Coordinates of C-alpha atoms in Angstrom, one line a residue:
X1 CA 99.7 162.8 75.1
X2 CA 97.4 160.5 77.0
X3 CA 98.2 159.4 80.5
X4 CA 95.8 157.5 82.8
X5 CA 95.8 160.3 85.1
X6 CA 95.1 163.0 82.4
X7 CA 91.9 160.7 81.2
X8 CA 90.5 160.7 84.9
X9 CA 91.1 164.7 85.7
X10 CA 88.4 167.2 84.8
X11 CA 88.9 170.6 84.2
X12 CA 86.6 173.7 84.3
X13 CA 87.1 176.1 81.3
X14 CA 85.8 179.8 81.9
X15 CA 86.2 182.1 78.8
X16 CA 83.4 184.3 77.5
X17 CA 84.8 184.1 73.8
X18 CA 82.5 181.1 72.4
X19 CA 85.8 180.8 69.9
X20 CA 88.3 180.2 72.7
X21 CA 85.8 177.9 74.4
X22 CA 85.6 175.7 71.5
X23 CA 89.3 175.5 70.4
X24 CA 90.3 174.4 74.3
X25 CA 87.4 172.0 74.6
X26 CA 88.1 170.5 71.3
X27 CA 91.8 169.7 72.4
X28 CA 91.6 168.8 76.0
X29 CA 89.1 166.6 75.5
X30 CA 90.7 165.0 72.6
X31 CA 93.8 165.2 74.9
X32 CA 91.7 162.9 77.5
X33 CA 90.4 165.5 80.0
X34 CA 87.0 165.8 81.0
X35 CA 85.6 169.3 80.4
X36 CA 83.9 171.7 82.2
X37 CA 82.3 174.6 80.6
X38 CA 81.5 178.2 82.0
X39 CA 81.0 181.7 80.0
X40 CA 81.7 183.8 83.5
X41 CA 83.2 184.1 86.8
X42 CA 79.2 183.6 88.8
X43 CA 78.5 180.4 86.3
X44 CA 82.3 179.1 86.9
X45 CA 82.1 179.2 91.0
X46 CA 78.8 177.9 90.6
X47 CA 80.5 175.3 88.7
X48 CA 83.4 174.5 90.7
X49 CA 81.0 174.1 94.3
X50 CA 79.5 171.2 92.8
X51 CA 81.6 169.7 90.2
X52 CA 84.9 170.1 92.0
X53 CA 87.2 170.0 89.0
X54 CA 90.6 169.2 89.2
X55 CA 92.2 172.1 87.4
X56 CA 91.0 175.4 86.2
X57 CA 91.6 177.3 83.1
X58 CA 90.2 180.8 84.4
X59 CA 90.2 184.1 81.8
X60 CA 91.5 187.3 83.0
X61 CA 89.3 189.6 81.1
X62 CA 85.5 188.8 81.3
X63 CA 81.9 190.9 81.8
X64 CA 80.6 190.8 85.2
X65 CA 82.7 190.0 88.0
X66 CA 86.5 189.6 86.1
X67 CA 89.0 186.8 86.3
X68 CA 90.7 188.1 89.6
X69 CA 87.8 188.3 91.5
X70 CA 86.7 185.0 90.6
X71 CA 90.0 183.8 91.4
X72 CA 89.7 185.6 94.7
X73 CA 86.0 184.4 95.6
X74 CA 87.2 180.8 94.7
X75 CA 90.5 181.1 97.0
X76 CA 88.5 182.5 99.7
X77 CA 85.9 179.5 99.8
X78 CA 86.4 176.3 102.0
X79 CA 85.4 174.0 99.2
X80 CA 87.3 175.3 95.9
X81 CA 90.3 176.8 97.7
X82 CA 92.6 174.0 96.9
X83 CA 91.9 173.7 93.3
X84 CA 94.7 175.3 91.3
X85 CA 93.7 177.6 88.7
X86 CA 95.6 178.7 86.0
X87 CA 95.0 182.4 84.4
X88 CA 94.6 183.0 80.4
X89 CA 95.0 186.3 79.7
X90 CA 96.5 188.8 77.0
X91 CA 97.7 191.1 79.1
X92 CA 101.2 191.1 79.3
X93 CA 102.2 193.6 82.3
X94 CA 104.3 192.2 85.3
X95 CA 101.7 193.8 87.7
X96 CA 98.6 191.5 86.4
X97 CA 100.6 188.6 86.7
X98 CA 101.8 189.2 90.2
X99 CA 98.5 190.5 91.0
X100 CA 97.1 187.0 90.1
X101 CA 99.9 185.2 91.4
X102 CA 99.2 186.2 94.9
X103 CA 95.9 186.2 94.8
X104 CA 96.7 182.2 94.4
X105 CA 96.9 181.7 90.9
X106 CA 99.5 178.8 89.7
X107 CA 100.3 179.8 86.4
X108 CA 99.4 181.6 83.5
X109 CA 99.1 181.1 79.9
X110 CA 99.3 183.8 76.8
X111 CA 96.9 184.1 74.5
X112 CA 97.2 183.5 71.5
X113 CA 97.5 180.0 72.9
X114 CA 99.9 177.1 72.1
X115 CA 98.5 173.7 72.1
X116 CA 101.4 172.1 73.1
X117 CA 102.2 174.9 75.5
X118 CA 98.4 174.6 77.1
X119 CA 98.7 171.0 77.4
X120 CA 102.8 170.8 79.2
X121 CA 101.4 173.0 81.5
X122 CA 98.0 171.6 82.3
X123 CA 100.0 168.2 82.5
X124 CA 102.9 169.9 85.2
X125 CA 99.7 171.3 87.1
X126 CA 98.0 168.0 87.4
X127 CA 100.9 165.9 88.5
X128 CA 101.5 168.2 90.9
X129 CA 98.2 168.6 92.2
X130 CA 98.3 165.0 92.4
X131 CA 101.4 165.1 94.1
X132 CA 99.8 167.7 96.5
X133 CA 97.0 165.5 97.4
X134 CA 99.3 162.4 97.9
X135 CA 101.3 164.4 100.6
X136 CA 98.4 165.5 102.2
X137 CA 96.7 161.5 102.2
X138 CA 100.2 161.0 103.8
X139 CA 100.3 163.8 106.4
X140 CA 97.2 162.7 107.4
X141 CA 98.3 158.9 107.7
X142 CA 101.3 159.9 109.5
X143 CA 99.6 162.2 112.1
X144 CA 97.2 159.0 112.7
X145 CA 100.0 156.7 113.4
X146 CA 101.6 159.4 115.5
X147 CA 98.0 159.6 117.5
X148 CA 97.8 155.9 117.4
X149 CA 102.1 155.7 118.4
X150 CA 101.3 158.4 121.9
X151 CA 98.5 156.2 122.6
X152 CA 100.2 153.3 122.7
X153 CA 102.8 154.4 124.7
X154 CA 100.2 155.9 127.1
X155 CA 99.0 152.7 127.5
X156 CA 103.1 150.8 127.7
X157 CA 103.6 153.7 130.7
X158 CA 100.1 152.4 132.3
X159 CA 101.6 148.8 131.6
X160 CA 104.8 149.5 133.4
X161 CA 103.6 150.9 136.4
X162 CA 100.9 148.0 136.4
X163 CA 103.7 145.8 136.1
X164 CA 106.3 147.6 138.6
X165 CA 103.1 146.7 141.0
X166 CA 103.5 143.5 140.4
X167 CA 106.9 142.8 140.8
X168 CA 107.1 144.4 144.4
X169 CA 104.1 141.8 144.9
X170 CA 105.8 139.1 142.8
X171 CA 109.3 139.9 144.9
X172 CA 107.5 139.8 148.2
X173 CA 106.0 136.3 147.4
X174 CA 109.7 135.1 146.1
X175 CA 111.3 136.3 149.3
X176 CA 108.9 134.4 151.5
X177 CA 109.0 131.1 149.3
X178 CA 112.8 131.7 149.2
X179 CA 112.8 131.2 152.9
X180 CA 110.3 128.2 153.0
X181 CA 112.3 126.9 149.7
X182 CA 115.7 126.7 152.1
X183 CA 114.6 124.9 154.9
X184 CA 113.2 121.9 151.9
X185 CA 116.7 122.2 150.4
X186 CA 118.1 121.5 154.0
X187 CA 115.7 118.4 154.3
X188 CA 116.3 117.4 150.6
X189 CA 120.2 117.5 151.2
X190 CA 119.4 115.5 154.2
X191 CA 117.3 112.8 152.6
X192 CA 120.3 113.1 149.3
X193 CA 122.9 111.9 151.5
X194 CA 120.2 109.4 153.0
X195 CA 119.3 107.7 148.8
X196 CA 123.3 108.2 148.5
X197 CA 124.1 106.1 150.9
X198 CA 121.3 103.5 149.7
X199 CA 122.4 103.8 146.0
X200 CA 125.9 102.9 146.9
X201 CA 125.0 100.2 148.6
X202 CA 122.6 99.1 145.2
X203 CA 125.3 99.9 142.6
X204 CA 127.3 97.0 144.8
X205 CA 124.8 95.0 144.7
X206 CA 123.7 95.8 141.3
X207 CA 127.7 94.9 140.3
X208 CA 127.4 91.6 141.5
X209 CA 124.4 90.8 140.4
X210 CA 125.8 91.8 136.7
X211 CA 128.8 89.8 137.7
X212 CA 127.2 86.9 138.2
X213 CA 124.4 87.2 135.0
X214 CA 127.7 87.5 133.3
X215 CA 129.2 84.4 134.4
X216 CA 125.6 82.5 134.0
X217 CA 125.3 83.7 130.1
X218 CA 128.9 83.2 129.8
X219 CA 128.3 79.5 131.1
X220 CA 124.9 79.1 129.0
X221 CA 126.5 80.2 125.8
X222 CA 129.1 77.5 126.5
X223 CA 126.8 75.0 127.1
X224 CA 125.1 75.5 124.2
X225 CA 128.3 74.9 122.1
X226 CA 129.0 72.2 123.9
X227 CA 125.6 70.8 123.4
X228 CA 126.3 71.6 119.5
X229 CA 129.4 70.0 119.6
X230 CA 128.2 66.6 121.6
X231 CA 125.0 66.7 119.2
X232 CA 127.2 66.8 116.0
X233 CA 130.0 64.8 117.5
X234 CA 126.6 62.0 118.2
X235 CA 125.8 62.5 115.0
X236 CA 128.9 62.3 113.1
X237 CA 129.2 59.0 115.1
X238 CA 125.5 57.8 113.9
X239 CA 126.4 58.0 110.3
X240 CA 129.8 56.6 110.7
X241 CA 128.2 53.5 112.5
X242 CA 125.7 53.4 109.9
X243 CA 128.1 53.6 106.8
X244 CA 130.3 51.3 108.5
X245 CA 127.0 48.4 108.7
X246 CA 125.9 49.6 105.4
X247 CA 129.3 48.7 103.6
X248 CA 129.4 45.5 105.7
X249 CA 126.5 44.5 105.2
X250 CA 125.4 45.7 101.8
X251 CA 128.9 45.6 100.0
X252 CA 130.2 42.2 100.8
X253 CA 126.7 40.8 99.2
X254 CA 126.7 43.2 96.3
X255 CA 130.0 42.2 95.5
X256 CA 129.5 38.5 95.4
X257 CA 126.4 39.7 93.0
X258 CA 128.4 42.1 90.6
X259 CA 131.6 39.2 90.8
X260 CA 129.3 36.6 89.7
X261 CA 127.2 38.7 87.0
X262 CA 130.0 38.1 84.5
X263 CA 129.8 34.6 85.0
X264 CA 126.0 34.5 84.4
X265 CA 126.6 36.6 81.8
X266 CA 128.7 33.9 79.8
X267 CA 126.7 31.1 81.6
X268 CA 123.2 32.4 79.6
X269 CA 125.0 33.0 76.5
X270 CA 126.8 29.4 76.0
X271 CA 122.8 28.2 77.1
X272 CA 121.3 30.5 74.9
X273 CA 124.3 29.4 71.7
X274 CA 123.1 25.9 72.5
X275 CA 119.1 26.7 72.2
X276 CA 119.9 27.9 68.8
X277 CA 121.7 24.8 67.9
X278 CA 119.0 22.5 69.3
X279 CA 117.0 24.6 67.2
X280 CA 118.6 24.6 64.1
X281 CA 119.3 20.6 64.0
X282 CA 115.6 20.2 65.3
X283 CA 113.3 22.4 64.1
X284 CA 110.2 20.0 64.8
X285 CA 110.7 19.5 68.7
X286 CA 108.1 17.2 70.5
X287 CA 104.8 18.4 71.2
X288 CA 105.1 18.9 74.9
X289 CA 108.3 21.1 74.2
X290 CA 106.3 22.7 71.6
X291 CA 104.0 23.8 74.3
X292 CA 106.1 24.4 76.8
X293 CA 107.7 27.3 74.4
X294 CA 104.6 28.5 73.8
X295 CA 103.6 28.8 77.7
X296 CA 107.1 30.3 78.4
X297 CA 107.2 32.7 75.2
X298 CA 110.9 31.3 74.3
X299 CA 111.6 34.6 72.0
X300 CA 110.9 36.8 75.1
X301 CA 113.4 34.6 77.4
X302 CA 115.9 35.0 74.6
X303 CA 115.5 38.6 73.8
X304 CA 115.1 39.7 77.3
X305 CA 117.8 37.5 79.3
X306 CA 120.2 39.6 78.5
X307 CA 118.6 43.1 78.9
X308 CA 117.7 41.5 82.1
X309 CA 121.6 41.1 83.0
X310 CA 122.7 44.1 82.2
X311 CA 120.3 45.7 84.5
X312 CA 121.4 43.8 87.0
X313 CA 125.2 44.5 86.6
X314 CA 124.1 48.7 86.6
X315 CA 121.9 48.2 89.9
X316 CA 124.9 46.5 91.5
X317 CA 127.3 48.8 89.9
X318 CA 124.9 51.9 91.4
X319 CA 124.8 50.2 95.1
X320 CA 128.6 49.9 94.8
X321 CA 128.7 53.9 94.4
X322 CA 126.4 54.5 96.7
X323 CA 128.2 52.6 99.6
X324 CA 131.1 54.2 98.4
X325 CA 130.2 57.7 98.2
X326 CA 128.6 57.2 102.1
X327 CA 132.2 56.4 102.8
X328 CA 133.2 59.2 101.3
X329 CA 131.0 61.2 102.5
X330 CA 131.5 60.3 106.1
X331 CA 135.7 60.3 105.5
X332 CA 135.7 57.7 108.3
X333 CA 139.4 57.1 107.5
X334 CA 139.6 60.5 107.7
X335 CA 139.9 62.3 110.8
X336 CA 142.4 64.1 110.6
X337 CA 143.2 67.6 108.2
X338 CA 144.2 66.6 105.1
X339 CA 144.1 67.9 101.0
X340 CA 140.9 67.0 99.4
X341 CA 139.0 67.7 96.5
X342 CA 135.9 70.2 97.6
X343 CA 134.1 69.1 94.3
X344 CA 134.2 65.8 95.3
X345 CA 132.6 66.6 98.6
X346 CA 130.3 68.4 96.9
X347 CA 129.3 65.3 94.3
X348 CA 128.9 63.2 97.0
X349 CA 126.5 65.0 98.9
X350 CA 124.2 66.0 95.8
X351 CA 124.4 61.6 95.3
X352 CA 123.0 61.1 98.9
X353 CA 120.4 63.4 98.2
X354 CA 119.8 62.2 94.9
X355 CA 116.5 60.7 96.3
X356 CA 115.1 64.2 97.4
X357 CA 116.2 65.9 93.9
X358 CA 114.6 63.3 92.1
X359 CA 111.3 63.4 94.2
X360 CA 111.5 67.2 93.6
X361 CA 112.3 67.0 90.3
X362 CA 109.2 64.4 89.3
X363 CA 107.1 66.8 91.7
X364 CA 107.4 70.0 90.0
X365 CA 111.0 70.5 88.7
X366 CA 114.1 71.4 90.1
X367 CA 117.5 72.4 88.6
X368 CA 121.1 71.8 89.9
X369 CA 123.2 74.2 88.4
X370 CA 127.2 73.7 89.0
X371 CA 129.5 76.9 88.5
X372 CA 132.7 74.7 89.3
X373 CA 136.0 76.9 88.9
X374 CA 139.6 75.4 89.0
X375 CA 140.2 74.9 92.4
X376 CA 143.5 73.1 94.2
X377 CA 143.3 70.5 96.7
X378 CA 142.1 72.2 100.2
X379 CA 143.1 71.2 103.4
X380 CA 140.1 70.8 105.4
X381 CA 138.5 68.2 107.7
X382 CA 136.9 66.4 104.6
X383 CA 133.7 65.0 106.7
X384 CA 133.2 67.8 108.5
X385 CA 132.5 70.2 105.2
X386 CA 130.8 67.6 103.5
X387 CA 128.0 68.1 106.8
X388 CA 128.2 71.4 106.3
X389 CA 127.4 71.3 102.4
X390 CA 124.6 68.5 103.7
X391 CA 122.9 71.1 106.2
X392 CA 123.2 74.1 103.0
X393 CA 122.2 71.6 100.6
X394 CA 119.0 70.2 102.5
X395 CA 117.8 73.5 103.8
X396 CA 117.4 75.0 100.6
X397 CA 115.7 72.0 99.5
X398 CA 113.1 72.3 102.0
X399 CA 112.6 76.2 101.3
X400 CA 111.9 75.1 97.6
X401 CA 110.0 72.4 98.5
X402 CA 107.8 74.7 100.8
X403 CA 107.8 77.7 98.0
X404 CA 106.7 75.5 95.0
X405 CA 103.8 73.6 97.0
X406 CA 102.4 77.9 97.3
X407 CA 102.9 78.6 93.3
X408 CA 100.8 77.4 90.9
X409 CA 102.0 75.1 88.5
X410 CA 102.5 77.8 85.4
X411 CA 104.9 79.6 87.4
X412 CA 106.5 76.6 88.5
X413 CA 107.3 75.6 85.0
X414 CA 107.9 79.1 83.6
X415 CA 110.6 79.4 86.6
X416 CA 112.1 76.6 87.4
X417 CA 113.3 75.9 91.5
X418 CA 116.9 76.3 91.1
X419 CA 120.2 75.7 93.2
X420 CA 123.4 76.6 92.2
X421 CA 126.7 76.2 93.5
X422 CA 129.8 78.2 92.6
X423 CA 133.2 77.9 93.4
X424 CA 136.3 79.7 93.1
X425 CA 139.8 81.0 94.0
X426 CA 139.3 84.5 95.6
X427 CA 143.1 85.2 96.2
X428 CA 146.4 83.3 96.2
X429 CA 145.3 81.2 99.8
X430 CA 141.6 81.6 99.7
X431 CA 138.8 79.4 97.9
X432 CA 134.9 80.0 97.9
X433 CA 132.2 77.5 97.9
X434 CA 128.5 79.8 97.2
X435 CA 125.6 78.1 97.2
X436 CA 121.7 79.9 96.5
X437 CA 118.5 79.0 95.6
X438 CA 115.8 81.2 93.9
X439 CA 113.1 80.6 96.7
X440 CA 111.4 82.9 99.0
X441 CA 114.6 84.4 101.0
X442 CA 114.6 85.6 104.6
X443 CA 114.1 88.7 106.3
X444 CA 116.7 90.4 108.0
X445 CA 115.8 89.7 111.3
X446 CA 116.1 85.8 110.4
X447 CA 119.1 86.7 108.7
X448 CA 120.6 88.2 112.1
X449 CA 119.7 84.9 114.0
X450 CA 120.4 82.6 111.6
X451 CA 123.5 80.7 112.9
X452 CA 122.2 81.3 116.4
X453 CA 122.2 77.6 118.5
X454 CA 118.1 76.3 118.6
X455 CA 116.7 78.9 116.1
X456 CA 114.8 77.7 113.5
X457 CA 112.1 79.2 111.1
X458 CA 111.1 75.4 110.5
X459 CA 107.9 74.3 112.5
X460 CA 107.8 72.5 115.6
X461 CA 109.3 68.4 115.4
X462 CA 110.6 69.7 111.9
X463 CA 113.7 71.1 112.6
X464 CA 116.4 71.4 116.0
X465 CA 118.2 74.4 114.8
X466 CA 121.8 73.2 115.6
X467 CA 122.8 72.4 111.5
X468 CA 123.6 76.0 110.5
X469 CA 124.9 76.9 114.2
X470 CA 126.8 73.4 113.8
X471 CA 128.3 74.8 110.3
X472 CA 129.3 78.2 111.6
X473 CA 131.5 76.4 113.8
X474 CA 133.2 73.7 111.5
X475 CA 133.5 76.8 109.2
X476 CA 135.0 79.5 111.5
X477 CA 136.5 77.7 114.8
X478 CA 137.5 74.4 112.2
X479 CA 138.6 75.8 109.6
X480 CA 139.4 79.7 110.0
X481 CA 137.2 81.0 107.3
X482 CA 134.0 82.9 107.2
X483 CA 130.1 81.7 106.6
X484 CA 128.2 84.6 105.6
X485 CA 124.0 84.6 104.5
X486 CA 123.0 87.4 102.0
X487 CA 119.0 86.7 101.7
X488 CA 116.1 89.2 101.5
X489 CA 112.2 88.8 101.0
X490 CA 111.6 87.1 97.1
X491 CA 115.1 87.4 95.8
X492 CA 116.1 83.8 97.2
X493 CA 119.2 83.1 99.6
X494 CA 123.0 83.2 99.4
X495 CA 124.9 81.0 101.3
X496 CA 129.1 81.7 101.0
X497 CA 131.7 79.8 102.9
X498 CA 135.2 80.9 102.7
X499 CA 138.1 79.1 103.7
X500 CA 142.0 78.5 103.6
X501 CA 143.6 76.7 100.9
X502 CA 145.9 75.7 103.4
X503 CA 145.5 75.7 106.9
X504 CA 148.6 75.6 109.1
X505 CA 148.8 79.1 109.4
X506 CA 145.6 79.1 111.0
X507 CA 146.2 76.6 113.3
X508 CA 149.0 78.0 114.7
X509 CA 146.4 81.1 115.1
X510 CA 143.5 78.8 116.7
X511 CA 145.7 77.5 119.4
X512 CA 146.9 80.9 120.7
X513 CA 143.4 82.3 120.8
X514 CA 140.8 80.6 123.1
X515 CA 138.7 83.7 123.3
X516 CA 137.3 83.6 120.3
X517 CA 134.7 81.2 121.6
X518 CA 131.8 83.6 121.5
X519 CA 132.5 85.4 117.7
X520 CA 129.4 86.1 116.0
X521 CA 128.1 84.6 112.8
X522 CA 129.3 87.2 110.3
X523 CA 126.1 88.0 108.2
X524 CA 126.4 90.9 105.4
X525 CA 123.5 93.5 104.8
X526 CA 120.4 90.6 103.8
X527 CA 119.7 89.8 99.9
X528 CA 117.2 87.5 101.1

């Protein structure tokens, strides 16, 4: 059985029968031993001072000096007295084998021998001669660590008194800035009471200094709503004088156009009835007619008259809406809450800026996309939301306008600029109006600021930023609901307004709470 111990040990053989020699070589070699061979005890101590086997297999019964006295030489010298030895004898009396034993034999084995036998107990010796020689690599370690331990603590001693030393100097210098350290405690607590006394009178100071940059933002912040209000109340009042001389001074004239189109209507067909007649009866007209319908192109007249009339009646027919949706638009019969229909609204402020769709639709294509639901009549103050869907509406006009003149024209085409407005019930007394775009969006920091009075992401002379800060307010002091922004970078913007279906209850609710002056816009995590 081969072990990777038993193919590193070597083993010295010492037999003066040639016969034995051979059998044992043979199998301990084939067994994976090294072998060693000697005829006598001189040759085998010669043997084992230089080659230092592992094991040897000495013979009892040999010429010259015999096994026991080459077991004793061996014991007896510094260099081979470790190696175990293992006698092979015939003899069979006790006294031999004690006699070997003590004179430090480990084992011994009868001849005849037994392969199996020779090899279990060359195998026990090895391991524990390798056993041995693992203790005494451990002895060895340990009584290193143990010299390497006491010196250690020879030197933690030396450390201890070192460091007793300098405690008592350490403790000396404490004592004496102990002392020094209490009289600059009894000037500190002196010059404490001193700042005390100075910080009171700061705190009080302090408090009505915060007192009074209280009441001065407090006073600002209504200043600015009441600059918001006068400017929209100014501008409410601009557009109502300016429908009011548009529809008297445009309607009364188109009317006396469209009334009278009828007329001319009938008037160039009874003329046109009697051209054909005067044709028919005289088919060879006078030479100067002749070339008079030839300089006029008569077929042209009579084709074209009509056309011509009918265009007329639709222009006047679209001025008519026009004047009237302004009117509507501005409700200037209106002021007070009433039911309305918010698609209506709605229409007629996509119809006043019909002229900027148009524009943006010849420039590079824009699509209005309405998501109308069922909704009931609102109560609302009609002109009011109809400037708030105008400042929605226009703003995400211009954020188009400004993101499509930056695209190229392949993107513009392969995505069109699109607003959509949505609307639905959202519970038994609630309606939504939602209007987004697909432009650029905001960031959230915009987003934050965005119904703030003055702020405005428009450049300078382009913008005031009071029209969203002007529609938080008709929105949520107005009207009781909530105007929310959900925008972030490249997704486009969301605009939601949420209102009252009907709005007594909120009134009531209005009137009994006059601090709600300074609620901030509510704006939701940012899309855009």
């Amino acid at each position: 059985m081969k072990t990777e111990n038993a193919k590193k040990s070597v083993i010295l053989l010492v037999d003066d029968t040639p016969t034995n020699l051979g059998v044992l070589f043979d199998f301990l070699a084939d067994s994976g031993f090294k072998v060693l061979v000697a005829c006598d005890g001189e040759s085998a101590i010669e043997k084992a001072e230089y080659a230092l086997p592992d094991l040897i297999l000495l013979d009892v019964v040999m010429p010259g000096i015999d096994g026991f006295e080459t077991c004793r030489r061996l014991k007896t010298n510094e260099a081979t007295k470790d190696i175990p030895i293992i006698f092979m004898t015939a003899l069979s009396d006790t006294t031999d084998k004690v006699r070997g034993l003590n004179l430090g034999a480990v084992d011994y084995i009868t001849k005849p021998f037994q392969q199996e036998e020779v090899l279990a107990r060359v195998t026990v010796q090895m391991s524990l001669c390798n056993l041995a020689k693992k203790l005494q690599a451990q002895n060895e370690s340990l009584q290193h660590e143990i010299k390497e331990r006491a010196a250690a603590e020879r030197a933690l001693l030396n450390l201890t008194l070192e460091l007793e030393q300098r405690v008592e100097q350490r403790t000396s210098a404490l004592s004496e800035a102990n002392r020094l350290l209490t009289q600059f405690n009894e000037r500190l607590q002196q010059e404490i009471q001193e700042r005390l006394s100075a910080e009171a009178a700061l705190l009080q100071s302090e408090a009505q200094l915060r007192t009074q940059a209280h009441d001065i933002e407090t006073a600002l912040v209504e200043l600015q709503q009441a600059q918001s209000q006068l400017i929209q109340s100014e501008k409410m009042s601009s557009l109502g004088q300016l429908v009011a001389g548009v529809a008297h001074e445009i309607n009364n004239p188109v009317s006396f156009i469209f009334g009278n189109l009828d007329h001319a209507n009938l008037y160039s067909s009874s003329l046109l009835e009697l051209l054909h007649l005067y044709q028919a009866h005289y088919p060879e007209p006078a030479l100067e007619i002749q070339d008079k319908i030839s300089e006029i192109d008569l077929d042209f007249l009579i084709e074209d008259l009509p056309k011509l009339l009918a265009s007329m009646k639709i222009g006047a027919e679209r001025i008519r809406e026009i004047v009237l949706s302004l009117r509507k638009f501005s409700r200037l019969d209106e002021s007070d809450m009433k039911p309305v229909d918010i698609h209506e609204g709605l229409e007629n402020t996509l119809l006043i800026l019909q002229n900027r769709i148009r524009d943006k639709v010849g420039h590079s294509g824009l699509l209005i996309v309405k998501d109308y639901g069922n909704l009931p009549q609102v109560e609302c103050y009609a002109g009011q939301l109809n400037q708030v869907f105008m400042n929605i509406l226009s703003n995400a006009l211009d954020a188009l306008d400004e993101y499509d003149r930056k695209r190229p024209v392949e993107e513009i085409i392969h995505n069109l600029s699109t607003i959509r407005i949505h609307t639905a019930v959202i519970n038994p007394d609630r309606v939504t109006i939602q209007i987004s775009d697909n432009g650029p969006g905001m960031t959230e920091d915009v987003c934050r600021r965005l119904f703030d009075p003055f702020f405005t992401t428009k450049p300078v002379g382009s913008g005031t930023g009071l029209g969203l800060s002007i529609s938080y307010q008709i929105v949520v002091k107005k009207h009781g609901g909530t105007l929310k922004c959900v925008s972030k970078p490249g997704e486009g913007s969301l605009f939601s307004i949420e209102i009252p279906i009907h709005q007594q209850a909120v009134r009531t609710v209005l009137s009994q709470s006059k601090t709600t002056q300074n609620q901030q816009p509510l704006v939701s995590s940012p899309r855009e």
